[in-house]
Amino acid sequence: MLSKFFNKKEEEHQSLGLVIISYSIQGASVIVCSQDKGLKIQEVTFFDREISGSVNTEEHSLKPIIPELKAYIEENKLQGYDCAVVLNPNEYVMKMLDKPKLPEEEIKDALKFAMQDFISYGFDNCIIDYVSLPEQRRSDSAEMVFAVAMDKNKMIHIDEMIKKQG
């Protein structure tokens, strides 16, 4: 009976990270175990697969990576893993801006308006998020953020393509 209190079973968390670049797909799958004293990486597997034909995240040109991604997921039994995708810098716009002095729930809309000159897709088709930068030492400096904007249709397409692979 006491063994159930002293021999805690490790909980596993599995995740997959992907980078899609021209002519290849790269990534790593990671299995992390939680223990009493923190997290322990149990296993890391890297992969780099060349793709025939150029790849970017436009809808028509993701097709070359699908067979390679599906094969990698099946070979390594990665179905159901959490997945993080690192986008190429040409897939989004990132700018350092003054943080609007507004209620938190209005900041994204204000940043979307501030970013409209930097995006080629429509204002209504824009997904935006931001990261606050650490405060400056000087008291007169404005609070700054990195604002990131991406085409909503492109984001939805990438998300659906990866979910279909498992």
PDB file of C-alpha atoms in Angstrom:
ATOM      1  CA  MET A   1       0.000   0.000   0.000  1.00  0.00           C
ATOM      2  CA  LEU A   2       2.783   2.465   0.810  1.00  0.00           C
ATOM      3  CA  SER A   3       4.405   1.810  -2.561  1.00  0.00           C
ATOM      4  CA  LYS A   4       1.665   3.724  -4.357  1.00  0.00           C
ATOM      5  CA  PHE A   5       2.702   6.862  -2.454  1.00  0.00           C
ATOM      6  CA  PHE A   6       6.449   6.470  -2.926  1.00  0.00           C
ATOM      7  CA  ASN A   7       6.700   5.054  -6.441  1.00  0.00           C
ATOM      8  CA  LYS A   8       4.975   7.678  -8.519  1.00  0.00           C
ATOM      9  CA  LYS A   9       4.680   6.762 -12.145  1.00  0.00           C
ATOM     10  CA  GLU A  10       6.309   9.224 -14.522  1.00  0.00           C
ATOM     11  CA  GLU A  11       3.893  11.084 -16.769  1.00  0.00           C
ATOM     12  CA  GLU A  12       4.978  11.375 -20.392  1.00  0.00           C
ATOM     13  CA  HIS A  13       4.354  14.361 -22.618  1.00  0.00           C
ATOM     14  CA  GLN A  14       5.112  13.878 -26.283  1.00  0.00           C
ATOM     15  CA  SER A  15       5.522  16.651 -28.824  1.00  0.00           C
ATOM     16  CA  LEU A  16       6.688  17.186 -32.379  1.00  0.00           C
ATOM     17  CA  GLY A  17       8.362  20.302 -33.775  1.00  0.00           C
ATOM     18  CA  LEU A  18       8.460  21.017 -37.518  1.00  0.00           C
ATOM     19  CA  VAL A  19      10.332  23.458 -39.728  1.00  0.00           C
ATOM     20  CA  ILE A  20       9.165  23.620 -43.339  1.00  0.00           C
ATOM     21  CA  ILE A  21      11.763  25.176 -45.635  1.00  0.00           C
ATOM     22  CA  SER A  22      12.369  25.106 -49.373  1.00  0.00           C
ATOM     23  CA  TYR A  23      13.341  21.626 -50.521  1.00  0.00           C
ATOM     24  CA  SER A  24      13.146  19.989 -47.073  1.00  0.00           C
ATOM     25  CA  ILE A  25      11.145  19.396 -43.937  1.00  0.00           C
ATOM     26  CA  GLN A  26      13.018  19.232 -40.656  1.00  0.00           C
ATOM     27  CA  GLY A  27      11.936  18.507 -37.170  1.00  0.00           C
ATOM     28  CA  ALA A  28      12.324  16.747 -33.891  1.00  0.00           C
ATOM     29  CA  SER A  29      10.065  14.617 -31.771  1.00  0.00           C
ATOM     30  CA  VAL A  30      10.564  14.878 -28.031  1.00  0.00           C
ATOM     31  CA  ILE A  31       9.296  12.756 -25.156  1.00  0.00           C
ATOM     32  CA  VAL A  32       9.472  14.541 -21.810  1.00  0.00           C
ATOM     33  CA  CYS A  33       8.722  12.885 -18.459  1.00  0.00           C
ATOM     34  CA  SER A  34       7.602  14.796 -15.406  1.00  0.00           C
ATOM     35  CA  GLN A  35       9.205  13.731 -12.173  1.00  0.00           C
ATOM     36  CA  ASP A  36       9.091  14.964  -8.606  1.00  0.00           C
ATOM     37  CA  LYS A  37      12.089  17.238  -9.220  1.00  0.00           C
ATOM     38  CA  GLY A  38      11.058  18.624 -12.591  1.00  0.00           C
ATOM     39  CA  LEU A  39      11.151  17.490 -16.189  1.00  0.00           C
ATOM     40  CA  LYS A  40      13.453  14.963 -17.812  1.00  0.00           C
ATOM     41  CA  ILE A  41      13.918  14.532 -21.556  1.00  0.00           C
ATOM     42  CA  GLN A  42      13.503  10.841 -22.177  1.00  0.00           C
ATOM     43  CA  GLU A  43      13.997  10.721 -25.945  1.00  0.00           C
ATOM     44  CA  VAL A  44      14.698  13.094 -28.846  1.00  0.00           C
ATOM     45  CA  THR A  45      14.564  12.051 -32.490  1.00  0.00           C
ATOM     46  CA  PHE A  46      15.646  14.434 -35.265  1.00  0.00           C
ATOM     47  CA  PHE A  47      14.805  14.198 -38.926  1.00  0.00           C
ATOM     48  CA  ASP A  48      15.630  16.042 -42.124  1.00  0.00           C
ATOM     49  CA  ARG A  49      13.935  14.909 -45.322  1.00  0.00           C
ATOM     50  CA  GLU A  50      14.606  16.361 -48.749  1.00  0.00           C
ATOM     51  CA  ILE A  51      11.556  17.141 -50.847  1.00  0.00           C
ATOM     52  CA  SER A  52      11.351  17.053 -54.622  1.00  0.00           C
ATOM     53  CA  GLY A  53      10.193  20.492 -55.736  1.00  0.00           C
ATOM     54  CA  SER A  54      10.165  23.806 -53.920  1.00  0.00           C
ATOM     55  CA  VAL A  55       8.032  24.111 -50.804  1.00  0.00           C
ATOM     56  CA  ASN A  56       6.381  27.072 -49.154  1.00  0.00           C
ATOM     57  CA  THR A  57       3.141  27.321 -47.271  1.00  0.00           C
ATOM     58  CA  GLU A  58       0.984  28.472 -50.155  1.00  0.00           C
ATOM     59  CA  GLU A  59      -1.894  26.007 -50.520  1.00  0.00           C
ATOM     60  CA  HIS A  60      -0.778  24.493 -53.833  1.00  0.00           C
ATOM     61  CA  SER A  61       2.866  23.967 -52.842  1.00  0.00           C
ATOM     62  CA  LEU A  62       2.548  22.096 -49.536  1.00  0.00           C
ATOM     63  CA  LYS A  63       1.705  18.912 -51.414  1.00  0.00           C
ATOM     64  CA  PRO A  64       5.361  17.778 -51.756  1.00  0.00           C
ATOM     65  CA  ILE A  65       5.831  17.527 -47.968  1.00  0.00           C
ATOM     66  CA  ILE A  66       2.676  15.560 -47.188  1.00  0.00           C
ATOM     67  CA  PRO A  67       3.997  12.070 -48.090  1.00  0.00           C
ATOM     68  CA  GLU A  68       7.274  12.673 -46.210  1.00  0.00           C
ATOM     69  CA  LEU A  69       5.516  14.044 -43.133  1.00  0.00           C
ATOM     70  CA  LYS A  70       2.969  11.225 -43.089  1.00  0.00           C
ATOM     71  CA  ALA A  71       5.728   8.595 -43.477  1.00  0.00           C
ATOM     72  CA  TYR A  72       7.778  10.110 -40.658  1.00  0.00           C
ATOM     73  CA  ILE A  73       4.777  10.254 -38.323  1.00  0.00           C
ATOM     74  CA  GLU A  74       3.850   6.632 -39.061  1.00  0.00           C
ATOM     75  CA  GLU A  75       7.434   5.279 -38.843  1.00  0.00           C
ATOM     76  CA  ASN A  76       7.994   6.899 -35.460  1.00  0.00           C
ATOM     77  CA  LYS A  77       4.475   6.383 -34.065  1.00  0.00           C
ATOM     78  CA  LEU A  78       3.924  10.104 -33.533  1.00  0.00           C
ATOM     79  CA  GLN A  79       0.151  10.122 -34.085  1.00  0.00           C
ATOM     80  CA  GLY A  80      -1.541  12.343 -31.521  1.00  0.00           C
ATOM     81  CA  TYR A  81       1.587  14.258 -30.450  1.00  0.00           C
ATOM     82  CA  ASP A  82       1.284  17.972 -29.795  1.00  0.00           C
ATOM     83  CA  CYS A  83       2.874  19.744 -32.760  1.00  0.00           C
ATOM     84  CA  ALA A  84       4.653  23.104 -32.991  1.00  0.00           C
ATOM     85  CA  VAL A  85       5.512  24.540 -36.400  1.00  0.00           C
ATOM     86  CA  VAL A  86       8.302  27.064 -36.907  1.00  0.00           C
ATOM     87  CA  LEU A  87       7.406  29.294 -39.824  1.00  0.00           C
ATOM     88  CA  ASN A  88       9.846  30.857 -42.244  1.00  0.00           C
ATOM     89  CA  PRO A  89      10.245  34.602 -41.661  1.00  0.00           C
ATOM     90  CA  ASN A  90       8.668  35.277 -45.071  1.00  0.00           C
ATOM     91  CA  GLU A  91       5.413  33.690 -43.821  1.00  0.00           C
ATOM     92  CA  TYR A  92       4.672  36.443 -41.275  1.00  0.00           C
ATOM     93  CA  VAL A  93       5.438  40.084 -40.490  1.00  0.00           C
ATOM     94  CA  MET A  94       7.026  41.014 -37.164  1.00  0.00           C
ATOM     95  CA  LYS A  95       7.565  44.613 -36.046  1.00  0.00           C
ATOM     96  CA  MET A  96       8.630  46.244 -32.793  1.00  0.00           C
ATOM     97  CA  LEU A  97       6.001  48.823 -31.850  1.00  0.00           C
ATOM     98  CA  ASP A  98       4.965  50.962 -28.915  1.00  0.00           C
ATOM     99  CA  LYS A  99       2.405  49.067 -26.862  1.00  0.00           C
ATOM    100  CA  PRO A 100      -0.940  50.873 -27.128  1.00  0.00           C
ATOM    101  CA  LYS A 101      -2.126  52.334 -23.837  1.00  0.00           C
ATOM    102  CA  LEU A 102      -5.460  50.546 -23.957  1.00  0.00           C
ATOM    103  CA  PRO A 103      -7.275  47.855 -21.986  1.00  0.00           C
ATOM    104  CA  GLU A 104      -5.697  44.433 -22.602  1.00  0.00           C
ATOM    105  CA  GLU A 105      -8.674  43.167 -24.636  1.00  0.00           C
ATOM    106  CA  GLU A 106      -8.276  46.024 -27.173  1.00  0.00           C
ATOM    107  CA  ILE A 107      -4.518  45.798 -27.777  1.00  0.00           C
ATOM    108  CA  LYS A 108      -4.605  43.219 -30.596  1.00  0.00           C
ATOM    109  CA  ASP A 109      -7.117  45.269 -32.596  1.00  0.00           C
ATOM    110  CA  ALA A 110      -4.993  48.395 -32.175  1.00  0.00           C
ATOM    111  CA  LEU A 111      -1.851  46.520 -33.240  1.00  0.00           C
ATOM    112  CA  LYS A 112      -3.673  45.116 -36.279  1.00  0.00           C
ATOM    113  CA  PHE A 113      -4.453  48.680 -37.328  1.00  0.00           C
ATOM    114  CA  ALA A 114      -0.802  49.708 -36.751  1.00  0.00           C
ATOM    115  CA  MET A 115       0.433  46.761 -38.868  1.00  0.00           C
ATOM    116  CA  GLN A 116      -1.873  47.328 -41.860  1.00  0.00           C
ATOM    117  CA  ASP A 117       0.825  49.146 -43.878  1.00  0.00           C
ATOM    118  CA  PHE A 118       3.154  46.139 -43.564  1.00  0.00           C
ATOM    119  CA  ILE A 119       0.778  43.402 -44.737  1.00  0.00           C
ATOM    120  CA  SER A 120      -0.307  42.535 -48.260  1.00  0.00           C
ATOM    121  CA  TYR A 121      -3.414  40.535 -47.309  1.00  0.00           C
ATOM    122  CA  GLY A 122      -6.616  42.171 -46.183  1.00  0.00           C
ATOM    123  CA  PHE A 123      -7.117  43.705 -42.761  1.00  0.00           C
ATOM    124  CA  ASP A 124      -9.963  41.258 -42.074  1.00  0.00           C
ATOM    125  CA  ASN A 125      -7.808  38.278 -43.076  1.00  0.00           C
ATOM    126  CA  CYS A 126      -5.081  39.069 -40.545  1.00  0.00           C
ATOM    127  CA  ILE A 127      -4.222  37.090 -37.422  1.00  0.00           C
ATOM    128  CA  ILE A 128      -2.187  39.117 -34.956  1.00  0.00           C
ATOM    129  CA  ASP A 129      -0.475  38.447 -31.676  1.00  0.00           C
ATOM    130  CA  TYR A 130       2.229  40.151 -29.662  1.00  0.00           C
ATOM    131  CA  VAL A 131       4.914  39.632 -27.055  1.00  0.00           C
ATOM    132  CA  SER A 132       5.668  42.361 -24.532  1.00  0.00           C
ATOM    133  CA  LEU A 133       9.324  43.297 -24.234  1.00  0.00           C
ATOM    134  CA  PRO A 134      10.964  43.713 -20.827  1.00  0.00           C
ATOM    135  CA  GLU A 135      10.597  47.180 -19.363  1.00  0.00           C
ATOM    136  CA  GLN A 136      13.424  49.613 -20.012  1.00  0.00           C
ATOM    137  CA  ARG A 137      15.481  51.002 -17.161  1.00  0.00           C
ATOM    138  CA  ARG A 138      14.578  54.585 -18.103  1.00  0.00           C
ATOM    139  CA  SER A 139      11.230  55.752 -16.780  1.00  0.00           C
ATOM    140  CA  ASP A 140      10.472  57.893 -19.846  1.00  0.00           C
ATOM    141  CA  SER A 141      10.636  55.044 -22.377  1.00  0.00           C
ATOM    142  CA  ALA A 142       7.432  53.620 -23.817  1.00  0.00           C
ATOM    143  CA  GLU A 143       6.462  50.008 -23.259  1.00  0.00           C
ATOM    144  CA  MET A 144       7.330  48.046 -26.414  1.00  0.00           C
ATOM    145  CA  VAL A 145       5.964  44.888 -28.034  1.00  0.00           C
ATOM    146  CA  PHE A 146       6.876  42.622 -30.910  1.00  0.00           C
ATOM    147  CA  ALA A 147       3.693  42.437 -32.986  1.00  0.00           C
ATOM    148  CA  VAL A 148       3.356  39.461 -35.343  1.00  0.00           C
ATOM    149  CA  ALA A 149       0.841  39.326 -38.207  1.00  0.00           C
ATOM    150  CA  MET A 150      -0.001  36.439 -40.524  1.00  0.00           C
ATOM    151  CA  ASP A 151      -2.504  35.693 -43.255  1.00  0.00           C
ATOM    152  CA  LYS A 152      -5.394  33.839 -41.568  1.00  0.00           C
ATOM    153  CA  ASN A 153      -6.082  31.616 -44.602  1.00  0.00           C
ATOM    154  CA  LYS A 154      -2.448  30.510 -44.720  1.00  0.00           C
ATOM    155  CA  MET A 155      -2.468  29.700 -40.979  1.00  0.00           C
ATOM    156  CA  ILE A 156      -5.676  27.682 -41.296  1.00  0.00           C
ATOM    157  CA  HIS A 157      -4.258  25.759 -44.258  1.00  0.00           C
ATOM    158  CA  ILE A 158      -1.035  24.848 -42.411  1.00  0.00           C
ATOM    159  CA  ASP A 159      -3.015  23.789 -39.336  1.00  0.00           C
ATOM    160  CA  GLU A 160      -5.408  21.591 -41.339  1.00  0.00           C
ATOM    161  CA  MET A 161      -2.595  20.017 -43.368  1.00  0.00           C
ATOM    162  CA  ILE A 162      -0.681  18.981 -40.249  1.00  0.00           C
ATOM    163  CA  LYS A 163      -3.775  17.731 -38.394  1.00  0.00           C
ATOM    164  CA  LYS A 164      -4.657  15.486 -41.355  1.00  0.00           C
ATOM    165  CA  GLN A 165      -1.286  13.738 -41.028  1.00  0.00           C
ATOM    166  CA  GLY A 166      -2.040  12.532 -37.518  1.00  0.00           C
TER     167      GLY A 166
END
